[in-house]
Coordinates of C-alpha atoms in Angstrom, one line a residue:
M216 CA -24.9 29.7 -14.4
D217 CA -25.9 32.9 -16.3
Q218 CA -22.8 34.6 -15.0
I219 CA -20.6 31.8 -16.4
I220 CA -22.4 31.9 -19.7
N221 CA -22.0 35.7 -20.0
Q222 CA -18.3 35.5 -19.0
N223 CA -17.6 32.9 -21.6
V224 CA -19.5 34.7 -24.4
A225 CA -17.7 38.0 -23.6
A226 CA -14.3 36.2 -23.7
W227 CA -15.0 34.9 -27.1
L228 CA -16.4 38.2 -28.5
E229 CA -13.4 40.1 -27.1
G230 CA -10.7 37.6 -27.6
P231 CA -8.6 36.7 -30.7
F232 CA -11.2 34.5 -32.3
D233 CA -12.0 34.8 -36.1
D234 CA -14.7 37.1 -37.4
A235 CA -17.0 34.3 -38.6
T236 CA -17.1 32.9 -35.0
K237 CA -17.9 36.3 -33.5
Q238 CA -20.6 36.9 -36.1
E239 CA -22.2 33.5 -35.3
I240 CA -22.2 34.4 -31.6
K241 CA -23.9 37.7 -32.3
R242 CA -26.5 35.8 -34.4
L243 CA -27.2 33.4 -31.5
Q244 CA -27.6 36.4 -29.1
A245 CA -30.2 37.9 -31.4
E246 CA -32.0 34.8 -32.6
D247 CA -31.4 31.7 -30.4
T248 CA -30.6 32.4 -26.8
H249 CA -31.2 28.7 -25.8
E250 CA -28.5 27.5 -28.2
L251 CA -26.2 30.3 -26.9
K252 CA -26.6 29.0 -23.4
E253 CA -26.1 25.4 -24.4
S254 CA -22.9 26.4 -26.3
F255 CA -21.3 28.4 -23.5
Y256 CA -22.6 27.1 -20.1
K257 CA -19.5 24.9 -19.7
S258 CA -16.4 23.8 -21.5
L259 CA -16.6 20.7 -23.6
D260 CA -15.2 18.0 -21.3
F261 CA -12.0 16.3 -22.4
G262 CA -12.8 12.9 -20.9
T263 CA -10.4 10.0 -20.6
G264 CA -10.9 9.2 -24.3
G265 CA -11.1 12.6 -25.8
L266 CA -13.8 15.0 -26.9
R267 CA -17.3 14.4 -28.4
G268 CA -19.9 17.0 -28.9
I269 CA -22.2 19.0 -31.2
M270 CA -20.3 21.2 -33.7
G271 CA -20.7 24.9 -33.5
V272 CA -19.2 28.0 -31.8
G273 CA -18.6 28.1 -28.1
T274 CA -16.8 26.5 -25.2
N275 CA -19.2 23.5 -25.2
R276 CA -19.0 22.8 -28.9
M277 CA -16.6 21.0 -31.3
N278 CA -14.8 23.7 -33.3
K279 CA -11.3 24.8 -34.3
Y280 CA -10.6 26.2 -30.9
T281 CA -11.7 23.4 -28.7
V282 CA -10.0 20.9 -31.0
G283 CA -6.8 23.0 -31.0
M284 CA -6.8 23.3 -27.2
A285 CA -7.3 19.6 -26.7
T286 CA -4.6 18.8 -29.2
Q287 CA -2.2 21.1 -27.4
G288 CA -2.8 19.4 -24.1
L289 CA -2.2 16.0 -25.6
A290 CA 1.0 17.3 -27.3
N291 CA 2.3 18.7 -24.1
Y292 CA 1.9 15.5 -22.2
V293 CA 3.4 13.3 -25.0
K294 CA 6.4 15.5 -25.1
Q295 CA 6.9 15.0 -21.4
E296 CA 6.9 11.2 -21.9
V297 CA 9.0 10.9 -25.0
E298 CA 12.7 11.5 -25.7
G299 CA 13.6 13.1 -29.0
T300 CA 11.0 14.0 -31.7
P301 CA 7.6 12.5 -31.0
K302 CA 5.5 11.0 -33.8
A303 CA 1.8 11.0 -34.2
A304 CA -0.7 9.6 -36.7
I305 CA -4.1 11.2 -37.5
A306 CA -7.1 9.9 -39.4
Y307 CA -10.6 11.2 -39.9
D308 CA -14.0 10.0 -41.0
C309 CA -16.7 11.3 -43.3
R310 CA -18.3 13.8 -40.9
N311 CA -18.7 17.4 -41.7
N312 CA -15.5 19.3 -40.6
S313 CA -13.6 16.0 -39.9
A314 CA -10.9 16.7 -42.5
Y315 CA -10.7 20.3 -41.3
F316 CA -10.3 19.3 -37.6
A317 CA -7.7 16.7 -38.6
E318 CA -5.7 19.5 -40.3
V319 CA -6.0 21.7 -37.2
A320 CA -4.8 18.9 -35.0
A321 CA -1.9 18.1 -37.4
N322 CA -0.8 21.7 -37.5
V323 CA -0.8 22.1 -33.7
L324 CA 1.2 18.9 -33.2
A325 CA 3.7 19.9 -35.9
A326 CA 4.1 23.4 -34.5
T327 CA 4.8 21.7 -31.1
G328 CA 7.7 19.7 -32.6
F329 CA 6.0 16.5 -33.7
T330 CA 6.4 14.5 -36.9
V331 CA 2.8 14.0 -38.0
Y332 CA 1.5 11.3 -40.4
L333 CA -1.9 12.5 -41.7
F334 CA -4.0 10.3 -43.9
D335 CA -4.8 12.3 -47.1
A336 CA -8.4 11.0 -47.3
L337 CA -10.8 9.4 -44.9
R338 CA -9.9 6.1 -43.3
P339 CA -11.4 3.7 -40.7
T340 CA -10.6 4.1 -37.1
P341 CA -9.0 0.7 -36.9
E342 CA -6.6 1.6 -39.6
L343 CA -5.5 4.5 -37.5
S344 CA -4.8 2.1 -34.6
F345 CA -2.8 -0.1 -37.1
A346 CA -0.9 2.9 -38.4
I347 CA 0.3 3.9 -35.0
R348 CA 2.1 0.6 -34.6
E349 CA 3.1 0.3 -38.2
L350 CA 4.8 3.8 -38.2
G351 CA 6.2 3.6 -34.7
C352 CA 4.1 6.6 -33.4
H353 CA 3.9 7.7 -29.8
T354 CA 0.3 8.8 -30.1
G355 CA -2.6 9.1 -32.5
I356 CA -5.8 11.0 -33.1
V357 CA -8.9 10.1 -35.0
I358 CA -11.6 12.7 -35.7
T359 CA -15.0 10.9 -35.5
A360 CA -18.2 10.9 -33.5
S361 CA -18.7 7.2 -34.4
H362 CA -22.4 6.6 -34.8
N363 CA -23.7 9.8 -33.2
P364 CA -26.2 12.0 -35.2
R365 CA -24.9 14.3 -38.0
E366 CA -24.5 17.4 -35.8
Y367 CA -21.8 15.7 -33.7
N368 CA -18.1 15.2 -34.1
G369 CA -15.3 14.0 -31.9
F370 CA -11.6 13.6 -31.1
K371 CA -10.2 10.3 -29.8
A372 CA -6.7 10.0 -28.5
Y373 CA -4.5 6.9 -28.8
W374 CA -1.2 5.8 -27.2
S375 CA 1.8 4.1 -28.7
D376 CA 0.3 0.5 -28.4
G377 CA -2.5 1.6 -30.8
G378 CA -5.1 1.5 -28.1
Q379 CA -7.1 4.4 -26.8
V380 CA -5.4 6.0 -23.8
V381 CA -5.8 4.3 -20.4
A382 CA -4.4 4.9 -17.0
P383 CA -2.2 6.7 -16.1
H384 CA -2.0 8.5 -19.5
D385 CA -5.7 9.2 -19.7
T386 CA -6.0 11.2 -16.5
N387 CA -2.6 12.8 -17.0
I388 CA -3.7 14.0 -20.5
V389 CA -6.9 15.4 -19.0
T390 CA -4.8 17.4 -16.5
E391 CA -2.6 18.8 -19.3
V392 CA -5.7 19.7 -21.4
R393 CA -7.2 21.6 -18.5
K394 CA -4.1 23.7 -18.2
I395 CA -4.8 25.1 -21.6
E396 CA -7.0 28.0 -20.5
S397 CA -6.7 30.2 -23.6
I398 CA -6.3 29.8 -27.3
D399 CA -3.2 31.9 -26.8
D400 CA -1.7 28.8 -25.2
V401 CA -2.0 26.9 -28.5
N402 CA 0.8 26.6 -31.1
W403 CA -1.4 27.2 -34.2
E404 CA 1.4 27.6 -36.8
G405 CA 5.0 26.9 -37.5
G406 CA 5.6 23.2 -38.3
E407 CA 3.7 22.6 -41.6
G408 CA 6.8 21.0 -43.1
S409 CA 6.6 18.2 -40.5
V410 CA 3.1 17.0 -41.7
I411 CA 3.5 14.0 -43.9
K412 CA 0.5 12.8 -46.0
I413 CA 0.0 9.0 -46.0
N414 CA -2.3 6.5 -47.8
K415 CA -1.1 3.3 -49.6
E416 CA 2.0 2.9 -47.4
V417 CA -0.4 2.0 -44.6
D418 CA -3.3 0.7 -46.6
E419 CA -1.3 -2.2 -48.1
P420 CA 0.2 -3.6 -44.9
Y421 CA -3.2 -3.2 -43.2
L422 CA -5.0 -5.2 -46.0
K423 CA -2.2 -7.9 -45.9
M424 CA -2.6 -8.2 -42.2
L425 CA -6.3 -8.7 -42.6
E426 CA -5.7 -11.4 -45.3
G427 CA -3.5 -13.2 -42.8
L428 CA -6.4 -13.5 -40.3
C429 CA -8.3 -15.9 -42.6
I430 CA -8.9 -19.3 -41.0
S431 CA -10.8 -21.3 -43.6
P432 CA -9.7 -20.3 -47.1
D433 CA -11.0 -23.5 -48.6
A434 CA -14.6 -22.6 -47.4
I435 CA -14.3 -19.2 -49.1
K436 CA -13.0 -20.8 -52.3
A437 CA -16.0 -23.2 -52.3
Q438 CA -18.4 -20.4 -51.6
K439 CA -16.9 -17.6 -53.6
D440 CA -20.4 -16.8 -54.9
L441 CA -21.8 -16.1 -51.4
K442 CA -24.3 -13.3 -51.9
I443 CA -23.1 -10.5 -49.7
V444 CA -24.8 -7.1 -49.3
F445 CA -22.7 -4.3 -47.8
T446 CA -23.5 -0.7 -46.8
S447 CA -21.0 1.8 -45.4
I448 CA -23.8 4.1 -44.4
H449 CA -21.9 7.0 -46.1
G450 CA -18.8 6.3 -44.0
T451 CA -15.3 5.0 -44.1
G452 CA -16.1 1.3 -44.5
I453 CA -16.3 1.8 -48.2
T454 CA -12.5 2.3 -48.3
M455 CA -11.6 -1.1 -46.9
V456 CA -14.5 -3.6 -46.7
P457 CA -14.9 -4.1 -50.5
P458 CA -11.1 -4.5 -51.0
I459 CA -10.6 -7.1 -48.3
L460 CA -13.6 -9.1 -49.4
E461 CA -12.2 -9.1 -52.9
R462 CA -8.8 -10.1 -51.8
L463 CA -10.2 -13.0 -49.8
G464 CA -11.9 -14.3 -52.9
F465 CA -15.6 -13.2 -52.5
E466 CA -16.9 -12.4 -56.0
N467 CA -20.6 -11.6 -55.3
V468 CA -20.6 -8.5 -53.2
H469 CA -23.4 -6.0 -53.7
I470 CA -22.7 -2.5 -52.4
I471 CA -25.6 -0.1 -51.7
E472 CA -24.7 2.7 -54.1
E473 CA -26.8 5.4 -52.5
Q474 CA -24.9 4.9 -49.3
K475 CA -21.5 4.5 -50.9
V476 CA -21.2 8.2 -51.2
T477 CA -19.2 9.6 -48.2
D478 CA -21.4 12.4 -46.8
G479 CA -21.4 13.8 -43.3
N480 CA -25.1 14.8 -43.6
F481 CA -26.0 11.1 -43.8
P482 CA -28.8 11.9 -46.3
T483 CA -30.4 8.4 -46.5
V484 CA -30.7 7.7 -42.7
V485 CA -32.0 9.2 -39.5
Y486 CA -29.0 7.9 -37.5
P487 CA -25.8 6.4 -39.1
N488 CA -25.9 3.6 -36.6
P489 CA -25.9 -0.1 -37.6
E490 CA -27.7 -0.9 -34.3
E491 CA -30.8 0.8 -35.8
A492 CA -32.9 -1.2 -38.1
E493 CA -33.7 2.0 -40.1
A494 CA -30.1 2.6 -41.0
L495 CA -29.9 -0.9 -42.6
S496 CA -33.3 -0.7 -44.3
M497 CA -32.0 0.0 -47.8
A498 CA -29.5 -2.8 -47.5
L499 CA -32.2 -5.1 -46.2
A500 CA -34.4 -4.3 -49.2
K501 CA -31.5 -5.3 -51.5
A502 CA -30.8 -8.4 -49.5
K503 CA -34.4 -9.5 -50.0
E504 CA -34.4 -8.6 -53.6
I505 CA -31.4 -10.8 -54.5
D506 CA -32.0 -13.5 -51.9
A507 CA -28.6 -12.7 -50.3
D508 CA -26.8 -14.9 -47.8
I509 CA -25.7 -12.1 -45.5
L510 CA -26.0 -8.3 -45.0
L511 CA -23.4 -6.1 -43.3
G512 CA -23.4 -2.4 -42.4
T513 CA -20.6 -0.4 -40.8
D514 CA -20.8 2.8 -38.9
P515 CA -19.2 6.1 -40.1
D516 CA -15.7 5.4 -38.7
A517 CA -16.0 1.6 -39.4
D518 CA -15.2 0.3 -36.0
R519 CA -18.6 -1.3 -35.5
V520 CA -20.6 -3.6 -37.8
G521 CA -24.2 -4.8 -37.8
I522 CA -25.4 -7.9 -39.7
A523 CA -28.7 -9.4 -40.8
I524 CA -29.2 -13.0 -41.8
K525 CA -32.2 -15.3 -42.4
N526 CA -33.5 -17.0 -39.3
H527 CA -34.7 -20.7 -39.0
K528 CA -38.0 -19.7 -40.6
G529 CA -36.4 -18.1 -43.6
E530 CA -37.2 -14.6 -42.3
W531 CA -34.6 -11.8 -42.4
T532 CA -33.6 -10.7 -38.9
L533 CA -31.1 -8.2 -37.6
L534 CA -28.8 -9.8 -35.0
N535 CA -28.0 -7.8 -31.9
G536 CA -24.4 -7.3 -30.9
N537 CA -24.5 -10.2 -28.4
Q538 CA -25.7 -12.7 -31.0
T539 CA -23.0 -11.6 -33.5
A540 CA -20.4 -11.8 -30.8
A541 CA -21.5 -15.3 -29.8
L542 CA -21.3 -16.5 -33.4
L543 CA -17.9 -14.8 -34.0
F544 CA -16.2 -15.9 -30.8
N545 CA -17.5 -19.5 -31.2
Y546 CA -16.4 -19.6 -34.9
V547 CA -12.9 -18.2 -34.3
I548 CA -12.3 -20.6 -31.4
S549 CA -13.6 -23.7 -33.0
A550 CA -12.3 -23.0 -36.5
R551 CA -8.8 -22.3 -35.3
K552 CA -8.9 -25.6 -33.4
K553 CA -10.2 -27.5 -36.5
A554 CA -7.4 -25.9 -38.7
G555 CA -4.8 -26.7 -36.1
L556 CA -4.0 -23.0 -35.5
N557 CA -5.0 -23.0 -31.8
K558 CA -2.4 -22.5 -29.1
D559 CA -2.4 -23.6 -25.5
N560 CA -2.2 -20.0 -24.3
D561 CA -5.0 -18.6 -26.5
F562 CA -7.4 -16.3 -24.7
V563 CA -10.5 -14.1 -25.5
C564 CA -11.8 -10.9 -23.9
K565 CA -15.1 -9.1 -23.6
T566 CA -16.8 -6.4 -21.6
I567 CA -18.9 -7.0 -18.4
V568 CA -22.1 -6.1 -20.2
T569 CA -21.5 -8.5 -23.1
T570 CA -23.3 -11.9 -23.1
D571 CA -22.1 -14.4 -20.6
L572 CA -22.7 -17.1 -23.1
I573 CA -19.1 -16.4 -24.3
D574 CA -17.8 -17.3 -20.9
R575 CA -19.7 -20.6 -21.1
F576 CA -18.2 -21.8 -24.4
A577 CA -14.7 -20.4 -23.7
A578 CA -14.7 -22.5 -20.5
A579 CA -15.9 -25.5 -22.6
H580 CA -12.7 -25.0 -24.7
N581 CA -10.6 -24.6 -21.6
M582 CA -9.8 -21.1 -22.6
P583 CA -9.6 -18.0 -20.4
C584 CA -12.2 -15.3 -21.1
Y585 CA -11.2 -12.0 -19.4
N586 CA -14.0 -9.6 -18.6
V587 CA -13.3 -5.8 -18.5
L588 CA -15.2 -2.6 -18.1
T589 CA -17.2 -1.2 -21.0
G590 CA -14.9 0.5 -23.5
F591 CA -12.6 -1.2 -26.0
K592 CA -9.6 0.5 -24.6
F593 CA -9.8 -2.0 -21.7
I594 CA -9.6 -4.9 -24.0
A595 CA -6.6 -3.3 -25.6
E596 CA -5.1 -2.9 -22.2
V597 CA -5.5 -6.7 -21.5
I598 CA -3.9 -7.5 -24.8
K599 CA -0.9 -5.3 -23.9
E600 CA -0.6 -6.8 -20.4
K601 CA -0.7 -10.4 -21.7
E602 CA 1.6 -9.7 -24.7
G603 CA 4.4 -12.3 -24.9
K604 CA 2.7 -14.5 -22.3
E605 CA -0.8 -15.3 -23.7
N606 CA -2.2 -15.2 -27.2
F607 CA -5.2 -13.0 -27.9
I608 CA -7.5 -14.3 -30.7
V609 CA -10.8 -12.4 -30.5
G610 CA -12.5 -9.7 -28.4
G611 CA -15.8 -7.9 -28.5
E612 CA -18.5 -5.9 -26.9
E613 CA -22.3 -6.0 -27.2
S614 CA -22.4 -2.6 -29.0
Y615 CA -21.3 -4.2 -32.3
G616 CA -17.5 -3.8 -31.8
Y617 CA -15.2 -6.8 -32.4
L618 CA -11.5 -7.4 -32.9
I619 CA -9.7 -10.3 -34.5
G620 CA -6.0 -10.7 -33.7
D621 CA -3.8 -8.1 -32.0
A622 CA -2.3 -6.1 -34.9
V623 CA -5.1 -3.5 -34.2
R624 CA -5.9 -2.4 -30.7
D625 CA -9.4 -1.1 -31.1
K626 CA -12.6 -2.6 -32.4
D627 CA -12.3 -3.3 -36.1
A628 CA -15.3 -3.6 -38.4
I629 CA -13.1 -4.2 -41.4
A630 CA -11.6 -7.4 -39.8
A631 CA -14.9 -8.4 -38.3
S632 CA -16.8 -8.0 -41.7
A633 CA -14.2 -10.2 -43.4
M634 CA -14.4 -12.9 -40.6
I635 CA -18.2 -12.8 -40.5
C636 CA -18.3 -13.4 -44.3
E637 CA -15.8 -16.2 -43.9
M638 CA -18.0 -17.7 -41.2
A639 CA -21.1 -17.5 -43.4
A640 CA -19.2 -19.3 -46.1
F641 CA -17.9 -21.9 -43.7
Y642 CA -21.4 -22.8 -42.4
K643 CA -23.0 -22.7 -45.8
N644 CA -20.3 -25.1 -47.0
E645 CA -21.4 -27.4 -44.2
G646 CA -25.0 -27.1 -45.3
K647 CA -26.3 -25.0 -42.5
S648 CA -27.1 -21.3 -41.9
M649 CA -25.5 -19.0 -39.4
F650 CA -28.8 -18.9 -37.5
D651 CA -28.9 -22.7 -37.3
Q652 CA -25.4 -22.4 -35.8
L653 CA -26.6 -19.8 -33.3
I654 CA -29.4 -22.1 -32.1
D655 CA -26.9 -25.0 -31.9
I656 CA -24.7 -22.9 -29.6
Y657 CA -27.8 -22.1 -27.4
A658 CA -28.6 -25.8 -27.2
E659 CA -25.1 -26.7 -26.2
H660 CA -24.3 -23.9 -23.8
G661 CA -27.6 -22.3 -22.8
Y662 CA -29.9 -19.8 -24.4
F663 CA -28.9 -16.3 -23.3
K664 CA -31.2 -13.4 -24.4
E665 CA -30.1 -9.8 -23.9
K666 CA -31.9 -6.5 -24.4
L667 CA -30.6 -2.9 -24.1
I668 CA -32.7 0.1 -23.4
S669 CA -31.4 3.7 -23.4
I670 CA -33.0 6.6 -21.7
T671 CA -32.0 10.0 -23.1
K672 CA -31.7 13.1 -20.8
K673 CA -30.6 16.1 -22.8
G674 CA -29.4 19.6 -21.9
M675 CA -28.1 21.2 -18.8
S676 CA -30.4 19.2 -16.5
G677 CA -29.9 15.8 -18.2
A678 CA -26.6 15.0 -16.5
D679 CA -28.2 15.8 -13.1
E680 CA -31.2 13.5 -13.8
I681 CA -28.9 10.6 -14.8
A682 CA -26.7 11.1 -11.8
Q683 CA -29.8 11.0 -9.5
M684 CA -31.0 7.8 -11.1
M685 CA -27.7 6.1 -10.3
K686 CA -27.6 7.6 -6.8
D687 CA -31.1 6.2 -6.0
L688 CA -30.1 2.7 -7.3
R689 CA -27.0 2.7 -5.1
A690 CA -28.8 4.0 -2.0
N691 CA -31.8 1.8 -2.3
P692 CA -31.0 -1.4 -4.3
P693 CA -34.1 -3.4 -5.1
A694 CA -34.7 -6.5 -2.9
T695 CA -36.5 -8.3 -5.7
I696 CA -37.1 -7.7 -9.4
N697 CA -39.9 -9.4 -11.2
G698 CA -40.4 -11.7 -8.2
S699 CA -36.8 -12.9 -8.2
K700 CA -34.6 -12.1 -5.2
V701 CA -31.6 -9.8 -5.9
L702 CA -28.6 -11.7 -4.5
E703 CA -25.7 -9.4 -5.3
M704 CA -25.0 -5.8 -6.3
R705 CA -21.7 -4.8 -7.9
D706 CA -20.8 -1.2 -7.7
Y707 CA -17.8 -0.5 -10.0
Q708 CA -17.5 3.1 -8.8
S709 CA -16.8 2.0 -5.2
S710 CA -15.2 -1.3 -6.4
I711 CA -17.4 -3.2 -4.0
A712 CA -19.5 -6.3 -4.6
T713 CA -22.2 -6.7 -1.9
D714 CA -24.0 -9.9 -1.1
L715 CA -27.4 -8.4 -0.3
Q716 CA -28.4 -11.4 1.8
S717 CA -25.4 -11.6 4.1
K718 CA -24.2 -8.0 3.6
V719 CA -20.6 -9.4 3.0
E720 CA -18.6 -7.1 0.8
T721 CA -15.7 -8.1 -1.6
V722 CA -13.4 -6.0 -3.7
I723 CA -13.8 -5.8 -7.5
D724 CA -10.4 -6.0 -9.1
L725 CA -11.2 -3.6 -12.0
P726 CA -10.7 0.2 -12.5
K727 CA -13.4 2.4 -11.0
S728 CA -16.4 3.1 -13.3
N729 CA -19.9 4.4 -12.9
V730 CA -21.6 1.1 -13.4
L731 CA -24.0 -0.9 -11.3
Q732 CA -24.9 -4.6 -11.8
F733 CA -27.6 -6.7 -10.1
F734 CA -27.5 -10.5 -10.0
L735 CA -30.8 -12.2 -9.4
E736 CA -31.6 -15.7 -7.9
D737 CA -33.1 -16.8 -11.3
G738 CA -29.8 -16.1 -13.2
T739 CA -30.9 -12.7 -14.5
K740 CA -28.2 -10.0 -14.7
I741 CA -29.1 -6.3 -15.0
S742 CA -26.5 -3.5 -15.6
A743 CA -27.0 0.2 -15.4
R744 CA -24.4 2.6 -16.9
P745 CA -24.5 6.2 -18.0
S746 CA -23.1 6.6 -21.5
G747 CA -19.7 8.2 -21.7
T748 CA -20.4 9.7 -25.2
E749 CA -24.1 10.5 -25.2
P750 CA -26.6 12.1 -22.8
K751 CA -28.1 8.7 -22.0
I752 CA -28.3 6.1 -19.2
K753 CA -28.2 2.5 -20.5
F754 CA -29.8 -0.5 -18.9
Y755 CA -28.6 -4.0 -20.0
F756 CA -30.8 -7.0 -19.3
S757 CA -29.6 -10.6 -19.6
V758 CA -31.9 -13.6 -19.0
N759 CA -31.2 -17.3 -19.8
T760 CA -32.5 -20.8 -19.8
S761 CA -31.5 -24.2 -21.0
L762 CA -32.5 -26.0 -24.2
S763 CA -32.5 -29.8 -24.4
S764 CA -32.7 -29.5 -28.2
A765 CA -32.8 -26.9 -31.0
D766 CA -36.5 -27.7 -31.4
E767 CA -37.2 -25.9 -28.1
Y768 CA -35.8 -22.6 -29.3
D769 CA -39.1 -20.8 -30.3
A770 CA -40.9 -21.6 -27.0
A771 CA -37.9 -20.6 -25.0
D772 CA -37.5 -17.4 -26.9
E773 CA -41.1 -16.4 -26.2
V774 CA -40.7 -17.1 -22.5
L775 CA -37.5 -15.1 -22.2
E776 CA -38.9 -12.2 -24.3
T777 CA -41.9 -12.0 -21.9
K778 CA -39.6 -12.2 -18.9
V779 CA -37.5 -9.2 -20.0
A780 CA -40.6 -7.1 -20.7
K781 CA -41.8 -7.9 -17.1
I782 CA -38.5 -6.9 -15.6
I783 CA -38.5 -3.6 -17.5
E784 CA -42.1 -3.0 -16.3
D785 CA -41.2 -3.9 -12.7
M786 CA -38.3 -1.4 -12.7
K787 CA -40.6 1.3 -14.2
L788 CA -38.3 1.9 -17.1
N789 CA -40.8 1.7 -19.9

């Protein structure tokens, strides 16, 4: 390992890298050898979605050179696939260096013969997806690290359908990126005239598309004074959420001014992640102060949204991604039917770790619910496969990502924010709260309670530790968990589902992925998955019971909460 580090450091000190980079390497040699090793012990991996990593000098960091090499590999592949002049769209978020990395990528693409459409200011990731289709591009890039801590940035690659790249393009792009062995292989200059700055020519059709998603305009009109609190957590949501809420007719939107400022240092939060209660604490204080109806917070690139509402006891509560998904899917399906907008070929789509409650009420509406691997690109892939045959209406994943309609092919917190506010107006107009509606869904279809825990393993040894945890689970699947027999193990890496009682194996008809799922006799589902973007392994727990009436909710909630805690304890994960 030390030999690899020394070779990489020497190559950067002796190669055609800029002076500032070389000076920083020398500083690390003198002052921070641990950081030097972390920065050079490997090359930042271009996975099937792109790059994500800590910013800094080195082969294992996000910087001008790693971004340029990744862009060159993507450009080379697209040119092989496209006749004539290829076109690309690029957007970026609020993070430090995002605008700079976007310019680097634009210049490399232009110098390689592309026409490049570059947003002249930060924009949400879903608008980039929309722009690809709107402008007839062959590929797209968004510079973002989503909800990661401030020291991270990333590079996500998209295909012509507006979705993140999937097979075979994903692995083919990785192959081309790995062929770029030196910065001398990168076209850094020469096509500046082919970079076209864009803004309103995409903003306006995007906002008009979002307006067209509205299902219940009369409810919004009746509840135009709905008290909405919104925070963009210093990110791109500020560019599009307030405008679409205004266009829909909401007149009482309260924006958290301190977090309205776009700032890659995220000065008011520890993590810019709407899954974290701390990130929404300022918005929650405002919601309590004004007695709001709903609170919404989007992550830095505005592809995910977290919400808070009052529960049945009048207490403010942050909904998890599964609860919001259940509400959103149920509303879109039922409201479309009520408005006469439903079609016989409507379908919905979700990931395998998202609540199975959605499958229940989709079936009750005689509607297909397709389950895909974790990653919104797989939902986009289903939309593309079904295009012209079936009609996609809503999709989502438990990690706060949702999509309404198919004009965008990635999770869209702008569209989701608009639809969530419409949903709040609709139920308020009927004299009930969103939490009341959630309990009604549980009473009708079953109460599903989900919990996620993430175990972080950082540094050079972290990946090995995570790999060992998955290896042990595969080699020795538990016979029982919390006293309940494990009936089935699904290994998505081998594409085999095994009945642990009969040992009968069946094939899983999904792409291979490093995910394990265990199905228990009592209806519990447990999933294990190493994160593709962070040094974490994630465990998803789903337990359920039936309610004969809404009055049983509190007692059932206590039972299921205790059950999840015992499962985690039994698996020695706490």
